[in-house]
Amino acid sequence: MKQRDFEQRHQLLWQQLENWLAGYQKNVVIQASADNSPPQIEDIPAAYRRLCQHLAVAKERHYTGNLVARLNQLVLACHQRIYQQKSVSRSRWLDYLFEGFPAALRAQSRFVWLACALFLAPALVMGFGCYWNDALIYAVMSPEQVMEVEAMYDPGNRVLGRERGSDSDLMMFGFYIKNNIGIAFRTFATGMLFGLGSIFFLLFNGVFLGAIFGHITRVGFVTTFYPFVIGHGAFELTAIVFAGAAGLRLGHALVNPGNLSRRQSLREAGHDAMKIMYGTFLMLVIAAFLEAFWSSSTDVSIAIKLLVGGFFWLLVITYCCLAGRRTAHGESRT
Amino acid sequence: MKNASTTQSPSAPPSSADLEPAGLDTLYAIETPEGIDLTAQVAGPVPRILAYSVDLFYRTLILIALGIALAFAGNTGIGIWLLGSFLLEWFYPVIFEVFRGGQTPGKRAFGLTVVNDNLTPVGWGASIMRNLLRFADFLPFGYCAGILSMTLSRHFQRLGDYAAGTIVIYRAQSAKSTALPDVAPAPPPRGLTLEDQQAIVSLTERAGVLSQARQQELADLLQPITGKNGEAGLRQLYAIGHWLLGARQSRDNRDADKQGGNRQTGQVGTEARTE
C-alpha cells in the first residue's frame, strides 16, 4: 500500500488519539474546532495497540521519515500516558509510616548497624578522650571554635543553643532545616562514591560531636547541654545514621554488585535507599522542629526536658525495633 | 563501526530503517509491551548544563526577591528565607519534574524532559532520588563528577540518573506534515532501488526546507534517471516522489486512468482490516 493511502486511511484514529492526549495536557490548547473535531474514542488501549501496529507497518514498509517520526512521537506520548505510575495515595503513606519505613530499616539492618558503628565508635573514643584529656579537643577544633561552643552552653546564658540576637525560634527552625537536613542529604548522596562519602561524613560527625560531648561534660555545663540535646538528638542523630546507611547501601551496590550488572544493582539499591530516605527526611523535620521550639525553651525545667528527651529516645528505638514486624518476614512491600 | 562491517560483506542487505540506532547515534530505543521499538533522542551534557544555568538563574532570582520581600520581617523573615532556600536547593527540580511532565523551566527552554528509562514519566521516587544525588554529581567541585559521568555513559546519564534509572531526552517536536510541491505525479522509471526511491521521496518532502539552489544541485546529480537538467529535472523528481507516495493522477487527466474510479470509492472502507 502506498503511503498516501495508508495515511488517509488511518488519519482519523491518529487525530482521535492526538485529541485524547491534548485533553490531558493542560498547557496544550486543543486546536481542533468544535465542528470538525473527530469523535472521542471509547477503547483507548485498543486504539493504542492499533497505533503501535501502524508504526510497525510504517517502519517495515519504509515509509518516509516524517511519517515514522510522527507515529513514533504519538506512540511515545500515548505510552507515557498509559503507563504513567500511580501517585501515592494517603493510605500508602500511612502504610509507609507504620510499616514500610521500619521494615526497610530492618531489611537493610547490616548497613544500619555498620553506619551506627561508624558514627558511634569515633564518637565514644573522642567523647571519653576529651573528657579525660583537656588538650584533645584542640586536635579537631580551633581554640576559637571551642570558645564558641562553650559560650553556647554556658549556664549563664539566657537562651540555649546557638547564639541568637533575638530569640526568634522560627529563624532557628529555618537554620536547622537547611543545615541539618543538608548534612543528612550529603551523607546519603556521597554514598554514591563507592560508599566513601558516607563513611567520611559518618566518621567526621562522630568525631566532632563526640569531642563536643566530652569537652562540655568535662567543663561541667551538663545542666544546660544535656537537656538541650537529648530531645531532638533522638531524631537527629538516628536520622543521620539512617541516611548514612542508605548511602552505604548505594556504595555497596557499586562495590559488590553480585550477580547483577552495576547499573541494575545500583537501580535496586536506589529503590531500597529511597524507602529509608523518606523516613529520614521526616525525622529530620521533627528534629528541627523540636530543636527550635522545644529544646531551646528555658521555661521548662531540666527534669522534664530530660524525661521527655528520654521518652523520645525510647519512642524512636521501639519504633525502629517493633513497628512493621508483620511484613518484615513476609512479602516485602514496596 | 557500521561502515566497516558493511564494506566487509557487500552482499549484506542495506541497513533498513533510518531510525535504527547506529553506533554513534544518540537514539535511545526501548521495546514497549506492545512489542514495538520506541525511540527517543537523548540529550547531551551541553544543553543540560545550559538548562541548569537557566534554572540556577531563576532560583537566584526567586531567592533575591524573597530576600527583599522578607527584609523587613526581622528574624522571622530570615527563618522563612532559610526555609525557602532549603526547599529551592533540594526540591525545586522535583516539584517541576513531577508536576510539569519532567520539565523544569530551564529544561522547557531547551526542549528537554526527564523520563524513566522505560520512557514513562518520572514519579516522586525517581525524581527525589536523582535530585538528592545531585550533591554527589557536584563533587569535587562544579559538577565535575556529573559531567564526567555524563560524558562517559552511553545515554548521557549523570550519577543521579544511574541510581534513579532516569534519562533526559529531547521532547519530541510536534512533527508537522510538510506541504508537498504542487506537481502532477508521474511514474518512476524502471529499476529504481529501494534506497533511490527513499531518497527521491525525502527530497520531495523537504522541498520547503532545503534551499532552491541546493535542490537543483541534488537534482542535477540524478540527471541519468530523469534525463532532464535544472528546473525541469527537479520537477520531474517531485513528480516521481508524488507517485511513490501514492498519488496517481492529477485532476486534469483523471478520466484517462482506468481504475481511478474504483480506487476513490471502494478502497478506503473495505480494506481497512486487511493489514
Coordinates of C-alpha atoms in Angstrom, one line a residue, chain A residues 1-11 18 25-28 45 48-57 59-77 79-88 164-168 170-179 181-183 185-193 197 201 250 254 263 266-271 273-274 277-278 281 285, chain B residues 16-19 30 32-34 36-40 75-83 85-87 89-91 100-101 103 108 113 115-126 128-129 132-136 139 145 153-155 157-166 169-178 194 197-198 201-202 205 242-248 263-264 267-269 271-275:
Chain A
M1 CA 0.0 0.0 0.0
K2 CA 1.2 3.4 -0.9
Q3 CA 2.0 5.8 1.9
R4 CA -0.7 8.3 1.0
D5 CA -3.5 5.7 1.1
F6 CA -2.1 4.5 4.4
E7 CA -2.1 8.0 5.9
Q8 CA -5.6 8.8 4.6
R9 CA -7.0 5.5 6.0
H10 CA -5.7 5.9 9.5
Q11 CA -5.7 9.7 9.8
E18 CA -3.9 13.3 19.5
Q25 CA -2.2 18.3 28.8
K26 CA -3.4 21.5 30.4
N27 CA -0.8 23.6 28.7
V28 CA -1.7 22.5 25.2
P45 CA -5.9 0.6 24.8
Y48 CA -3.2 2.4 21.1
R49 CA -2.4 -1.1 20.1
R50 CA -3.6 -0.3 16.6
L51 CA -1.4 2.8 16.5
C52 CA 1.6 0.6 17.6
Q53 CA 0.8 -1.7 14.7
H54 CA 0.7 1.3 12.3
L55 CA 4.1 2.4 13.5
A56 CA 5.5 -1.1 13.0
V57 CA 3.9 -1.3 9.5
K59 CA 8.7 1.1 9.5
E60 CA 8.5 -2.2 7.8
R61 CA 7.3 -0.6 4.6
H62 CA 10.0 2.1 4.6
Y63 CA 7.5 4.9 4.7
T64 CA 9.1 8.3 4.9
G65 CA 11.0 9.6 8.0
N66 CA 8.3 12.3 8.6
L67 CA 5.5 9.8 8.9
V68 CA 7.6 7.4 11.1
A69 CA 8.7 10.3 13.3
R70 CA 5.1 11.5 13.7
L71 CA 3.9 8.0 14.6
N72 CA 6.8 7.4 16.9
Q73 CA 6.1 10.6 18.7
L74 CA 2.4 9.8 19.0
V75 CA 3.2 6.3 20.4
L76 CA 5.6 7.8 22.8
A77 CA 3.1 10.3 24.1
H79 CA 2.9 5.3 26.1
Q80 CA 3.7 7.9 28.7
R81 CA 0.1 8.5 29.3
I82 CA -1.0 4.8 29.6
Y83 CA 2.0 3.6 31.6
Q84 CA 2.1 6.5 34.0
Q85 CA 2.8 5.5 37.5
K86 CA 0.1 5.9 40.1
S87 CA 0.5 8.8 42.5
V88 CA 0.9 8.0 46.2
R164 CA 20.8 34.5 68.9
G165 CA 20.5 38.2 68.5
S166 CA 16.8 37.9 69.3
D167 CA 15.2 34.7 70.3
S168 CA 13.3 34.0 67.2
L170 CA 11.3 30.4 63.5
M171 CA 14.7 31.7 62.4
M172 CA 16.5 28.8 64.1
F173 CA 13.9 26.4 62.6
G174 CA 14.9 27.6 59.1
F175 CA 18.5 27.3 60.0
Y176 CA 18.3 23.8 61.4
I177 CA 16.2 22.6 58.5
K178 CA 18.7 24.0 56.0
N179 CA 21.8 22.9 57.8
I181 CA 18.9 18.1 56.6
G182 CA 21.6 19.3 54.2
I183 CA 24.1 17.3 56.2
F185 CA 21.3 14.5 52.4
R186 CA 25.0 14.9 51.7
T187 CA 25.8 11.9 53.9
F188 CA 23.4 9.9 51.8
A189 CA 24.4 11.3 48.3
T190 CA 28.1 10.8 48.7
G191 CA 27.5 7.1 49.3
M192 CA 27.3 7.1 45.5
L193 CA 31.1 7.4 45.5
G197 CA 31.5 9.8 51.2
F201 CA 30.6 12.1 56.9
L250 CA 24.3 2.6 47.3
L254 CA 28.7 -0.4 43.3
R263 CA 23.7 -0.5 36.6
L266 CA 22.5 0.4 41.6
R267 CA 18.9 0.7 40.5
E268 CA 17.8 -1.8 43.1
A269 CA 19.9 -0.1 45.8
G270 CA 18.4 3.3 44.8
H271 CA 15.0 1.8 45.3
A273 CA 17.7 3.6 49.8
M274 CA 14.7 5.8 48.9
M277 CA 15.3 8.4 52.9
Y278 CA 11.6 9.4 53.0
F281 CA 13.6 13.3 56.0
V285 CA 11.9 17.8 60.1
Chain B
S16 CA 16.8 -1.0 6.9
A17 CA 15.0 1.7 8.8
D18 CA 16.6 5.1 9.1
L19 CA 15.6 5.3 12.7
I30 CA 13.2 0.5 24.1
T32 CA 7.3 -1.5 24.6
P33 CA 4.9 -4.2 26.0
E34 CA 3.2 -3.9 22.6
I36 CA 7.4 -2.3 19.1
D37 CA 10.6 -0.3 19.2
L38 CA 10.1 3.2 20.6
T39 CA 12.9 5.7 20.1
A40 CA 13.8 8.9 21.7
N75 CA 14.4 37.2 62.3
T76 CA 11.2 35.5 61.3
G77 CA 11.9 36.7 57.8
I78 CA 15.4 35.1 57.9
G79 CA 13.9 31.9 59.1
I80 CA 11.4 31.8 56.2
W81 CA 14.2 32.7 53.8
L82 CA 16.4 29.9 55.0
L83 CA 13.5 27.5 54.7
S85 CA 16.4 28.4 50.2
F86 CA 16.5 24.9 51.5
L87 CA 13.3 23.9 49.6
E89 CA 18.0 23.9 46.7
W90 CA 16.7 20.3 47.0
F91 CA 13.1 20.3 45.8
R100 CA 5.1 19.6 34.8
G101 CA 5.8 16.4 32.9
Q103 CA 10.4 19.7 32.7
R108 CA 11.5 23.6 29.0
T113 CA 12.4 16.2 29.5
V115 CA 11.8 10.4 31.9
N116 CA 12.3 6.9 33.4
D117 CA 14.5 4.7 31.3
N118 CA 11.4 2.9 30.0
L119 CA 10.2 6.3 28.7
T120 CA 7.4 6.7 31.2
P121 CA 7.0 9.9 33.2
V122 CA 9.1 10.2 36.3
G123 CA 7.4 9.8 39.7
W124 CA 8.3 11.1 43.1
G125 CA 10.8 8.4 44.0
A126 CA 12.9 8.7 40.9
I128 CA 13.7 12.8 44.5
M129 CA 16.5 10.3 44.1
L132 CA 19.3 14.2 46.1
L133 CA 22.2 12.6 44.4
R134 CA 22.9 15.9 42.7
F135 CA 25.3 16.6 45.5
A136 CA 27.4 13.5 44.5
L139 CA 31.8 16.7 43.8
A145 CA 31.6 14.1 38.7
S153 CA 28.0 7.0 29.8
R154 CA 26.2 5.7 26.8
H155 CA 23.0 7.7 27.4
Q157 CA 23.4 9.8 32.5
R158 CA 24.9 11.5 35.5
L159 CA 25.3 9.6 38.7
G160 CA 21.9 10.6 40.0
D161 CA 20.3 9.3 36.7
Y162 CA 22.0 6.0 37.1
A163 CA 20.7 5.4 40.6
A164 CA 17.2 6.7 39.8
G165 CA 17.0 4.9 36.4
T166 CA 16.2 8.1 34.5
I169 CA 15.5 13.2 26.3
Y170 CA 14.5 15.8 23.8
R171 CA 10.8 16.4 24.0
A172 CA 9.6 15.4 20.5
Q173 CA 8.8 18.3 18.4
S174 CA 5.3 18.2 17.0
A175 CA 6.0 16.8 13.6
K176 CA 4.3 19.0 11.0
S177 CA 3.2 17.4 7.8
T178 CA 5.1 19.4 5.3
L194 CA 14.6 1.0 -2.6
Q197 CA 13.1 5.7 -4.0
Q198 CA 13.5 6.7 -0.4
V201 CA 10.7 10.8 -1.6
S202 CA 12.6 12.5 1.1
E205 CA 9.2 16.0 1.4
H242 CA 4.5 12.1 -5.5
W243 CA 3.9 8.9 -7.4
L244 CA 5.9 6.9 -5.0
L245 CA 4.0 8.4 -2.1
G246 CA 0.8 7.1 -3.6
A247 CA -0.6 9.9 -5.7
R248 CA -1.6 8.7 -9.2
R263 CA -9.9 3.5 -6.0
Q264 CA -11.7 6.5 -4.9
Q267 CA -10.9 1.0 -1.0
V268 CA -10.8 3.3 2.0
G269 CA -13.5 1.5 3.9
E271 CA -9.5 -2.8 3.1
A272 CA -9.1 -1.3 6.5
R273 CA -8.9 -4.6 8.3
T274 CA -6.6 -6.4 5.9
E275 CA -3.3 -5.0 7.1

